[in-house]
Short mmCIF file of C-alpha atoms and ligand atoms in Angstrom, two decimals:
data_model
loop_
_atom_site.label_atom_id
_atom_site.label_comp_id
_atom_site.label_asym_id
_atom_site.label_seq_id
_atom_site.Cartn_x
_atom_site.Cartn_y
_atom_site.Cartn_z
CA UNK S 1 4.97 -16.12 16.51
CA UNK S 2 1.32 -16.40 15.56
CA UNK S 3 1.85 -17.59 12.03
CA UNK S 4 2.07 -21.32 11.53
CA UNK S 5 3.55 -23.28 8.67
CA UNK S 6 0.67 -22.71 6.30
CA UNK S 7 -1.22 -19.47 6.20
CA UNK S 8 -4.12 -18.01 4.28
CA UNK S 9 -5.00 -14.32 4.25
CA UNK S 10 -8.49 -13.24 3.28
CA UNK S 11 -9.05 -9.51 2.85
CA UNK S 12 -12.68 -8.63 2.55
CA UNK S 13 -14.74 -5.47 2.21
CA UNK S 14 -17.94 -5.42 4.22
CA UNK S 15 -19.50 -2.22 5.48
CA UNK S 16 -17.45 0.76 6.55
CA UNK S 17 -15.18 1.02 9.58
CA UNK S 18 -17.17 2.73 12.36
CA UNK S 19 -14.36 5.26 12.75
CA UNK S 20 -13.05 5.77 9.18
CA UNK S 21 -10.92 8.78 10.13
CA UNK S 22 -7.32 7.56 10.48
CA UNK S 23 -5.34 9.79 8.14
CA UNK S 24 -3.22 6.99 6.65
CA UNK S 25 -6.22 4.77 5.83
CA UNK S 26 -7.65 4.70 2.33
CA UNK S 27 -9.87 1.60 2.56
CA UNK S 28 -12.34 3.19 4.96
CA UNK S 29 -12.74 6.25 2.73
CA UNK S 30 -13.61 4.52 -0.52
CA UNK S 31 -16.78 5.99 -2.03
CA UNK S 32 -18.40 2.55 -2.29
CA UNK S 33 -18.17 -0.38 0.10
CA UNK S 34 -20.52 -3.39 -0.04
CA UNK S 35 -23.16 -3.74 2.66
CA UNK S 36 -22.53 -6.46 5.25
CA UNK S 37 -24.33 -9.56 4.05
CA UNK S 38 -24.09 -13.07 5.51
CA UNK S 39 -24.61 -14.89 2.21
CA UNK S 40 -22.01 -12.87 0.34
CA UNK S 41 -19.43 -13.28 3.12
CA UNK S 42 -20.16 -17.01 3.41
CA UNK S 43 -19.90 -17.51 -0.34
CA UNK S 44 -16.60 -15.62 -0.44
CA UNK S 45 -15.19 -17.54 2.54
CA UNK S 46 -16.26 -20.95 1.21
CA UNK S 47 -14.63 -20.19 -2.14
CA UNK S 48 -11.31 -19.22 -0.55
CA UNK S 49 -11.09 -21.41 2.52
CA UNK S 50 -11.33 -24.91 1.10
CA UNK S 51 -8.80 -26.82 3.18
CA UNK S 52 -6.85 -26.86 6.43
CA UNK S 53 -4.32 -24.08 7.12
CA UNK S 54 -2.37 -23.52 10.32
CA UNK S 55 -3.29 -19.84 10.35
CA UNK S 56 -6.14 -17.89 8.83
CA UNK S 57 -5.92 -14.10 8.72
CA UNK S 58 -9.38 -12.69 8.16
CA UNK S 59 -9.08 -8.94 7.66
CA UNK S 60 -12.03 -6.64 7.06
CA UNK S 61 -10.46 -3.15 7.41
CA UNK S 62 -12.14 -2.11 10.60
CA UNK S 63 -13.60 -4.28 13.34
CA UNK S 64 -14.63 -7.91 13.06
CA UNK S 65 -16.76 -7.45 16.19
CA UNK S 66 -18.68 -4.53 14.68
CA UNK S 67 -22.04 -5.94 13.53
CA UNK S 68 -22.31 -3.12 11.02
CA UNK S 69 -19.35 -4.72 9.29
CA UNK S 70 -19.53 -8.42 10.14
CA UNK S 71 -22.97 -9.81 11.05
CA UNK S 72 -23.10 -12.01 14.17
CA UNK S 73 -24.26 -15.07 12.23
CA UNK S 74 -21.18 -14.79 10.03
CA UNK S 75 -18.87 -14.34 13.05
CA UNK S 76 -20.23 -17.65 14.35
CA UNK S 77 -19.99 -19.32 10.94
CA UNK S 78 -16.33 -18.37 10.55
CA UNK S 79 -15.36 -19.76 13.97
CA UNK S 80 -17.23 -23.01 13.31
CA UNK S 81 -15.65 -23.39 9.87
CA UNK S 82 -12.17 -22.88 11.36
CA UNK S 83 -12.90 -25.55 13.99
CA UNK S 84 -14.30 -27.97 11.39
CA UNK S 85 -11.23 -27.58 9.17
CA UNK S 86 -8.77 -27.89 12.07
CA UNK S 87 -7.35 -24.39 11.69
CA UNK S 88 -5.09 -23.65 14.64
CA UNK S 89 -4.95 -19.86 14.70
CA UNK S 90 -7.36 -17.21 13.53
CA UNK S 91 -6.33 -13.56 13.31
CA UNK S 92 -9.11 -10.98 13.17
CA UNK S 93 -8.93 -7.22 13.64
CA UNK S 94 -10.75 -4.77 15.85
CA UNK S 95 -10.69 -1.28 17.23
CA UNK S 96 -10.58 -1.23 21.06
CA UNK S 97 -14.08 0.27 21.35
CA UNK S 98 -15.68 -2.89 19.93
CA UNK S 99 -13.83 -5.13 22.38
CA UNK S 100 -16.46 -5.55 25.08
CA UNK S 101 -17.52 -8.59 27.14
CA UNK S 102 -20.86 -8.62 25.28
CA UNK S 103 -19.19 -8.64 21.83
CA UNK S 104 -16.65 -11.29 22.86
CA UNK S 105 -19.28 -13.68 24.24
CA UNK S 106 -20.30 -15.10 20.86
CA UNK S 107 -16.69 -15.92 19.97
CA UNK S 108 -16.06 -17.47 23.39
CA UNK S 109 -19.19 -19.62 23.17
CA UNK S 110 -18.42 -20.73 19.62
CA UNK S 111 -14.88 -21.70 20.67
CA UNK S 112 -15.76 -23.29 24.02
CA UNK S 113 -12.90 -25.79 24.15
CA UNK S 114 -10.42 -23.14 22.99
CA UNK S 115 -9.22 -25.43 20.21
CA UNK S 116 -8.79 -22.36 18.03
CA UNK S 117 -6.33 -19.68 19.13
CA UNK S 118 -8.06 -16.39 18.32
CA UNK S 119 -5.72 -13.44 17.92
CA UNK S 120 -7.04 -9.89 17.86
CA UNK S 121 -5.02 -7.60 15.64
CA UNK S 122 -5.06 -4.20 17.34
CA UNK S 123 -3.85 -1.27 15.24
CA UNK S 124 -2.12 0.70 17.96
CA UNK S 125 0.29 2.23 15.38
CA UNK S 126 2.30 4.16 18.02
CA UNK S 127 2.56 4.47 21.78
CA UNK S 128 2.65 8.27 21.61
CA UNK S 129 -0.75 9.77 22.47
CA UNK S 130 0.06 13.09 20.79
CA UNK S 131 0.77 11.33 17.50
CA UNK S 132 -2.33 9.16 17.89
CA UNK S 133 -4.33 12.36 18.15
CA UNK S 134 -2.66 13.95 15.13
CA UNK S 135 -3.14 10.91 12.91
CA UNK S 136 -6.77 10.91 14.03
CA UNK S 137 -6.67 7.40 15.43
CA UNK S 138 -9.63 8.04 17.71
CA UNK S 139 -8.33 6.21 20.77
CA UNK S 140 -5.53 6.46 23.30
CA UNK S 141 -2.94 4.06 24.64
CA UNK S 142 -5.16 3.60 27.72
CA UNK S 143 -8.01 2.37 25.50
CA UNK S 144 -5.57 -0.07 23.89
CA UNK S 145 -4.31 -1.25 27.30
CA UNK S 146 -7.86 -1.81 28.58
CA UNK S 147 -8.84 -3.75 25.46
CA UNK S 148 -5.68 -5.88 25.67
CA UNK S 149 -6.32 -6.64 29.35
CA UNK S 150 -9.90 -7.70 28.65
CA UNK S 151 -8.85 -9.91 25.74
CA UNK S 152 -6.24 -11.67 27.86
CA UNK S 153 -8.69 -12.17 30.71
CA UNK S 154 -11.16 -13.78 28.34
CA UNK S 155 -8.61 -16.17 26.84
CA UNK S 156 -7.86 -14.39 23.56
CA UNK S 157 -4.45 -13.49 22.12
CA UNK S 158 -3.18 -10.11 20.96
CA UNK S 159 -1.24 -9.07 17.89
CA UNK S 160 -0.32 -5.38 17.92
CA UNK S 161 0.27 -3.45 14.70
CA UNK S 162 2.77 -0.59 14.78
CA UNK S 163 3.45 1.79 11.91
CA UNK S 164 7.00 2.87 11.14
CA UNK S 165 7.57 6.46 9.98
CA UNK S 166 4.27 8.04 10.95
CA UNK S 167 3.92 11.77 10.23
CA UNK S 168 4.20 14.35 13.04
CA UNK S 169 7.03 12.29 14.54
CA UNK S 170 10.28 14.13 15.26
CA UNK S 171 12.43 11.05 15.76
CA UNK S 172 11.01 8.05 13.92
CA UNK S 173 13.61 5.67 15.41
CA UNK S 174 12.81 6.66 19.00
CA UNK S 175 9.10 6.58 18.28
CA UNK S 176 9.28 3.04 16.90
CA UNK S 177 11.55 1.77 19.69
CA UNK S 178 9.33 3.31 22.39
CA UNK S 179 6.23 1.84 20.75
CA UNK S 180 7.79 -1.65 20.60
CA UNK S 181 8.79 -1.43 24.28
CA UNK S 182 5.32 -0.30 25.26
CA UNK S 183 3.44 -2.85 23.15
CA UNK S 184 5.59 -5.76 24.35
CA UNK S 185 4.10 -5.37 27.83
CA UNK S 186 0.58 -5.98 26.54
CA UNK S 187 0.78 -8.14 23.45
CA UNK S 188 1.68 -11.65 22.36
CA UNK S 189 3.12 -10.59 19.02
CA UNK S 190 3.87 -7.41 17.10
CA UNK S 191 3.69 -6.55 13.40
CA UNK S 192 5.69 -3.54 12.20
CA UNK S 193 4.37 -2.04 8.97
CA UNK S 194 5.98 0.50 6.66
CA UNK S 195 3.55 3.44 6.41
CA UNK S 196 2.44 3.78 2.78
CA UNK S 197 -0.79 5.60 1.85
CA UNK S 198 -3.15 5.56 -1.16
CA UNK S 199 -5.27 8.18 -2.90
CA UNK S 200 -8.21 8.31 -0.48
CA UNK S 201 -5.99 8.82 2.57
CA UNK S 202 -5.20 12.37 3.78
CA UNK S 203 -1.61 11.18 4.32
CA UNK S 204 -1.29 10.60 0.57
CA UNK S 205 -1.84 14.35 0.13
CA UNK S 206 0.94 15.07 2.63
CA UNK S 207 3.21 13.04 0.35
CA UNK S 208 1.88 15.03 -2.61
CA UNK S 209 2.57 18.33 -0.79
CA UNK S 210 6.02 17.01 0.22
CA UNK S 211 5.38 17.48 3.94
CA UNK S 212 5.91 13.75 4.51
CA UNK S 213 7.16 10.83 2.43
CA UNK S 214 7.25 7.05 2.82
CA UNK S 215 10.48 5.21 3.55
CA UNK S 216 12.14 3.21 0.81
CA UNK S 217 13.47 -0.29 1.44
CA UNK S 218 16.91 0.73 2.61
CA UNK S 219 15.60 3.47 4.95
CA UNK S 220 13.01 1.08 6.36
CA UNK S 221 15.55 -1.71 6.88
CA UNK S 222 17.82 0.65 8.81
CA UNK S 223 14.90 1.74 10.99
CA UNK S 224 13.74 -1.76 11.91
CA UNK S 225 17.17 -3.43 12.04
CA UNK S 226 17.35 -3.77 15.82
CA UNK S 227 13.92 -5.44 15.96
CA UNK S 228 14.60 -8.13 13.37
CA UNK S 229 16.02 -10.60 15.88
CA UNK S 230 12.98 -10.34 18.14
CA UNK S 231 10.99 -13.55 17.64
CA UNK S 232 7.78 -11.84 18.71
CA UNK S 233 8.00 -9.30 15.89
CA UNK S 234 7.09 -9.66 12.22
CA UNK S 235 8.25 -6.94 9.86
CA UNK S 236 6.49 -5.96 6.64
CA UNK S 237 8.10 -3.54 4.23
CA UNK S 238 6.12 -3.87 1.03
CA UNK S 239 2.74 -5.39 1.79
CA UNK S 240 1.02 -2.12 0.95
CA UNK S 241 3.34 -0.69 -1.69
CA UNK S 242 1.71 -0.07 -5.02
CA UNK S 243 1.71 2.57 -7.76
CA UNK S 244 0.10 5.95 -6.89
CA UNK S 245 -3.65 6.18 -7.42
CA UNK S 246 -5.36 9.54 -7.58
CA UNK S 247 -8.98 10.31 -6.71
CA UNK S 248 -9.24 13.25 -9.11
CA UNK S 249 -8.16 12.55 -12.66
CA UNK S 250 -8.22 16.02 -14.21
CA UNK S 251 -6.27 16.27 -17.51
CA UNK S 252 -3.05 18.30 -17.17
CA UNK S 253 -2.63 20.45 -20.27
CA UNK S 254 -0.16 23.23 -21.11
CA UNK S 255 3.57 23.84 -21.55
CA UNK S 256 4.02 25.59 -18.21
CA UNK S 257 6.31 25.41 -15.20
CA UNK S 258 3.38 23.98 -13.20
CA UNK S 259 3.00 21.17 -15.72
CA UNK S 260 6.69 20.34 -15.66
CA UNK S 261 7.08 20.11 -11.91
CA UNK S 262 3.50 19.27 -11.11
CA UNK S 263 3.36 17.60 -7.64
CA UNK S 264 1.50 14.67 -9.25
CA UNK S 265 4.44 14.06 -11.61
CA UNK S 266 6.95 14.54 -8.79
CA UNK S 267 5.14 11.98 -6.62
CA UNK S 268 5.12 9.49 -9.50
CA UNK S 269 8.83 10.03 -10.10
CA UNK S 270 9.47 9.51 -6.39
CA UNK S 271 7.54 6.23 -6.60
CA UNK S 272 9.29 5.15 -9.83
CA UNK S 273 12.76 5.92 -8.47
CA UNK S 274 12.40 4.69 -4.87
CA UNK S 275 9.71 1.98 -4.85
CA UNK S 276 9.12 0.62 -8.33
CA UNK S 277 11.03 -2.54 -9.21
CA UNK S 278 11.55 -3.08 -12.91
CA UNK S 279 10.77 -6.54 -14.32
CA UNK S 280 13.87 -8.74 -14.10
CA UNK S 281 13.69 -9.68 -17.78
CA UNK S 282 14.14 -6.04 -18.84
CA UNK S 283 17.94 -5.94 -19.18
CA UNK S 284 18.15 -3.11 -21.72
CA UNK S 285 16.67 0.36 -21.35
CA UNK S 286 15.13 1.92 -24.44
CA UNK S 287 14.33 5.61 -24.02
CA UNK S 288 11.48 6.72 -26.27
CA UNK S 289 9.75 10.03 -26.90
CA UNK S 290 6.16 10.58 -25.79
CA UNK S 291 3.30 10.98 -28.26
CA UNK S 292 0.23 13.18 -28.53
CA UNK S 293 -2.05 10.13 -28.71
CA UNK S 294 -2.43 8.37 -25.37
CA UNK S 295 -1.73 5.74 -24.27
CA UNK S 296 1.53 6.14 -26.19
CA UNK S 297 1.41 2.65 -27.69
CA UNK S 298 -1.78 3.65 -29.57
CA UNK S 299 0.08 6.39 -31.46
CA UNK S 300 1.30 5.95 -35.03
CA UNK S 301 4.96 6.49 -34.05
CA UNK S 302 4.93 4.00 -31.19
CA UNK S 303 3.03 1.44 -33.25
CA UNK S 304 5.74 1.65 -35.93
CA UNK S 305 8.59 1.50 -33.40
CA UNK S 306 7.06 -1.54 -31.70
CA UNK S 307 6.40 -3.27 -35.05
CA UNK S 308 10.06 -2.88 -36.08
CA UNK S 309 11.51 -3.83 -32.72
CA UNK S 310 9.39 -6.95 -32.34
CA UNK S 311 11.55 -8.78 -34.88
CA UNK S 312 14.63 -8.39 -32.66
CA UNK S 313 15.59 -11.57 -30.77
CA UNK S 314 16.04 -9.56 -27.55
CA UNK S 315 12.75 -7.64 -27.84
CA UNK S 316 11.46 -9.09 -24.55
CA UNK S 317 14.54 -7.69 -22.79
CA UNK S 318 13.89 -4.12 -23.91
CA UNK S 319 12.37 -1.89 -21.30
CA UNK S 320 10.41 0.91 -22.97
CA UNK S 321 10.88 4.13 -21.00
CA UNK S 322 9.07 7.20 -22.24
CA UNK S 323 10.63 10.59 -21.64
CA UNK S 324 8.15 13.39 -21.36
CA UNK S 325 7.25 16.40 -19.21
CA UNK S 326 5.82 14.09 -16.46
CA UNK S 327 9.26 12.39 -16.25
CA UNK S 328 10.39 8.83 -16.98
CA UNK S 329 7.41 6.60 -17.65
CA UNK S 330 7.94 2.82 -17.88
CA UNK S 331 5.63 1.33 -20.53
CA UNK S 332 3.63 -0.61 -17.93
CA UNK S 333 2.30 2.66 -16.47
CA UNK S 334 1.28 4.34 -19.72
CA UNK S 335 -2.45 3.84 -19.08
CA UNK S 336 -2.34 5.10 -15.49
CA UNK S 337 -3.33 8.60 -14.45
CA UNK S 338 -1.95 11.09 -15.40
CA UNK S 339 0.15 9.50 -18.17
CA UNK S 340 -2.83 8.98 -20.45
CA UNK S 341 -4.39 12.31 -19.41
CA UNK S 342 -1.97 15.11 -20.21
CA UNK S 343 -0.65 17.17 -23.08
CA UNK S 344 2.34 19.44 -23.54
CA UNK S 345 1.74 21.65 -26.61
CA UNK S 346 5.29 22.27 -27.83
CA UNK S 347 4.31 25.51 -29.60
CA UNK S 348 3.55 27.04 -26.18
CA UNK S 349 7.13 26.52 -24.98
CA UNK S 350 9.11 29.66 -24.14
CA UNK S 351 12.96 29.63 -24.21
CA UNK S 352 12.91 29.65 -20.39
CA UNK S 353 10.57 26.65 -20.19
CA UNK S 354 12.67 24.76 -22.77
CA UNK S 355 15.77 25.27 -20.66
CA UNK S 356 13.99 24.16 -17.53
CA UNK S 357 12.53 21.13 -19.33
CA UNK S 358 16.03 19.99 -20.34
CA UNK S 359 17.46 20.42 -16.84
CA UNK S 360 14.50 18.70 -15.12
CA UNK S 361 14.59 15.81 -17.60
CA UNK S 362 18.35 15.38 -17.22
CA UNK S 363 17.97 15.19 -13.42
CA UNK S 364 15.10 12.72 -13.69
CA UNK S 365 17.04 10.41 -16.04
CA UNK S 366 20.05 10.49 -13.72
CA UNK S 367 17.91 9.73 -10.67
CA UNK S 368 16.17 6.90 -12.47
CA UNK S 369 19.42 5.28 -13.59
CA UNK S 370 20.93 5.57 -10.11
CA UNK S 371 18.47 2.99 -8.78
CA UNK S 372 17.54 1.00 -11.90
CA UNK S 373 20.47 -0.78 -13.49
CA UNK S 374 20.55 -1.99 -17.12
CA UNK S 375 23.21 -3.81 -19.13
CA UNK S 376 22.77 -1.45 -22.08
CA UNK S 377 21.04 1.86 -22.72
CA UNK S 378 19.36 2.66 -26.04
CA UNK S 379 17.55 5.79 -27.14
CA UNK S 380 15.31 6.48 -30.12
CA UNK S 381 15.56 9.89 -31.79
CA UNK S 382 12.99 11.12 -34.24
CA UNK S 383 14.54 11.26 -37.74
S1 SF4 E 401 -7.06 2.24 9.96
FE1 SF4 E 401 -8.58 0.81 10.73
S2 SF4 E 401 -9.55 1.93 12.40
FE2 SF4 E 401 -8.52 3.46 11.17
S3 SF4 E 401 -10.05 4.18 9.72
FE3 SF4 E 401 -8.92 2.52 8.72
S4 SF4 E 401 -10.11 0.69 9.10
FE4 SF4 E 401 -10.79 2.25 10.57
#
């Protein structure tokens, strides 16, 4: 296991990954990323790394050895700082194409006595070359093998990242098991990650189009079960799980079928039902209507409801859940897109749409309550 007793993870943004095309990756596709700059990186590192840790993970979404991301003088500074502080293990990441004898020389020279164990995190993701091509990984298993062999020869260590449930995979169990078997021949440790994309990643749009979807906790646990006992493997279910973020934030207006079962709403409901964990303190559900004014809590009706409820001794235990055409919306998401950017003009409703609205809403409430348990359910009805 590479991780020691104490561990610090620093995630930094510095330049853009030289590849930036993997379909599951959002970081590399952000419209703005700061230029690589020694002083900024040093300042950030000095502020975060102030004492000894057994392990430092320094992750820059791309390649530490790529000078267009991490300048050479900072590469040297980081190694020296780790040595000065007595850090035992450093984990940095790289694509195989940046792993060359010339690029490794600086790290070798700076760590002459090998007091610091330097692990290279290689994002192999899968051992299937066809899938690597389809997810636009930009290298093959042979490139990975060559990079791993060079790293070993030069005295470095290897941590291989594999992604569970990649798209274009017929049998995700077989794919993961094969990938683990393959990687074990070349690596010191393995990290298995649950694939979960964000708004800038093409894979996020596959989720939106319902051609792929991420695994929830129980599905993921079943998939990785047989690998849990392997001491060389670390398993991460929720490191990347967060609420859905959309690049385009166009307002969704109209009482139409499209605005009832809009893929954006369906994706949110999928997230809310399968990934969202309600705050523990919220023991009682309170279903509330939506409001024209957004966010809802700025509306006259919600202001009055909140003012009255606040005097209740169990107010903190009430979980406000808005029911509207986008679905069930916990209060904490009311400012997120699209919940503050839509309108459903009731006067546009046809009898057919009304019927469909009722059925869709009934299904959504049932789905929500299947996974989120409350001691009591309350509902507010307009007088
Ligand atoms: S996953 Fe890594 S290699 Fe692929 S685009 Fe993102 S940062 Fe670059």
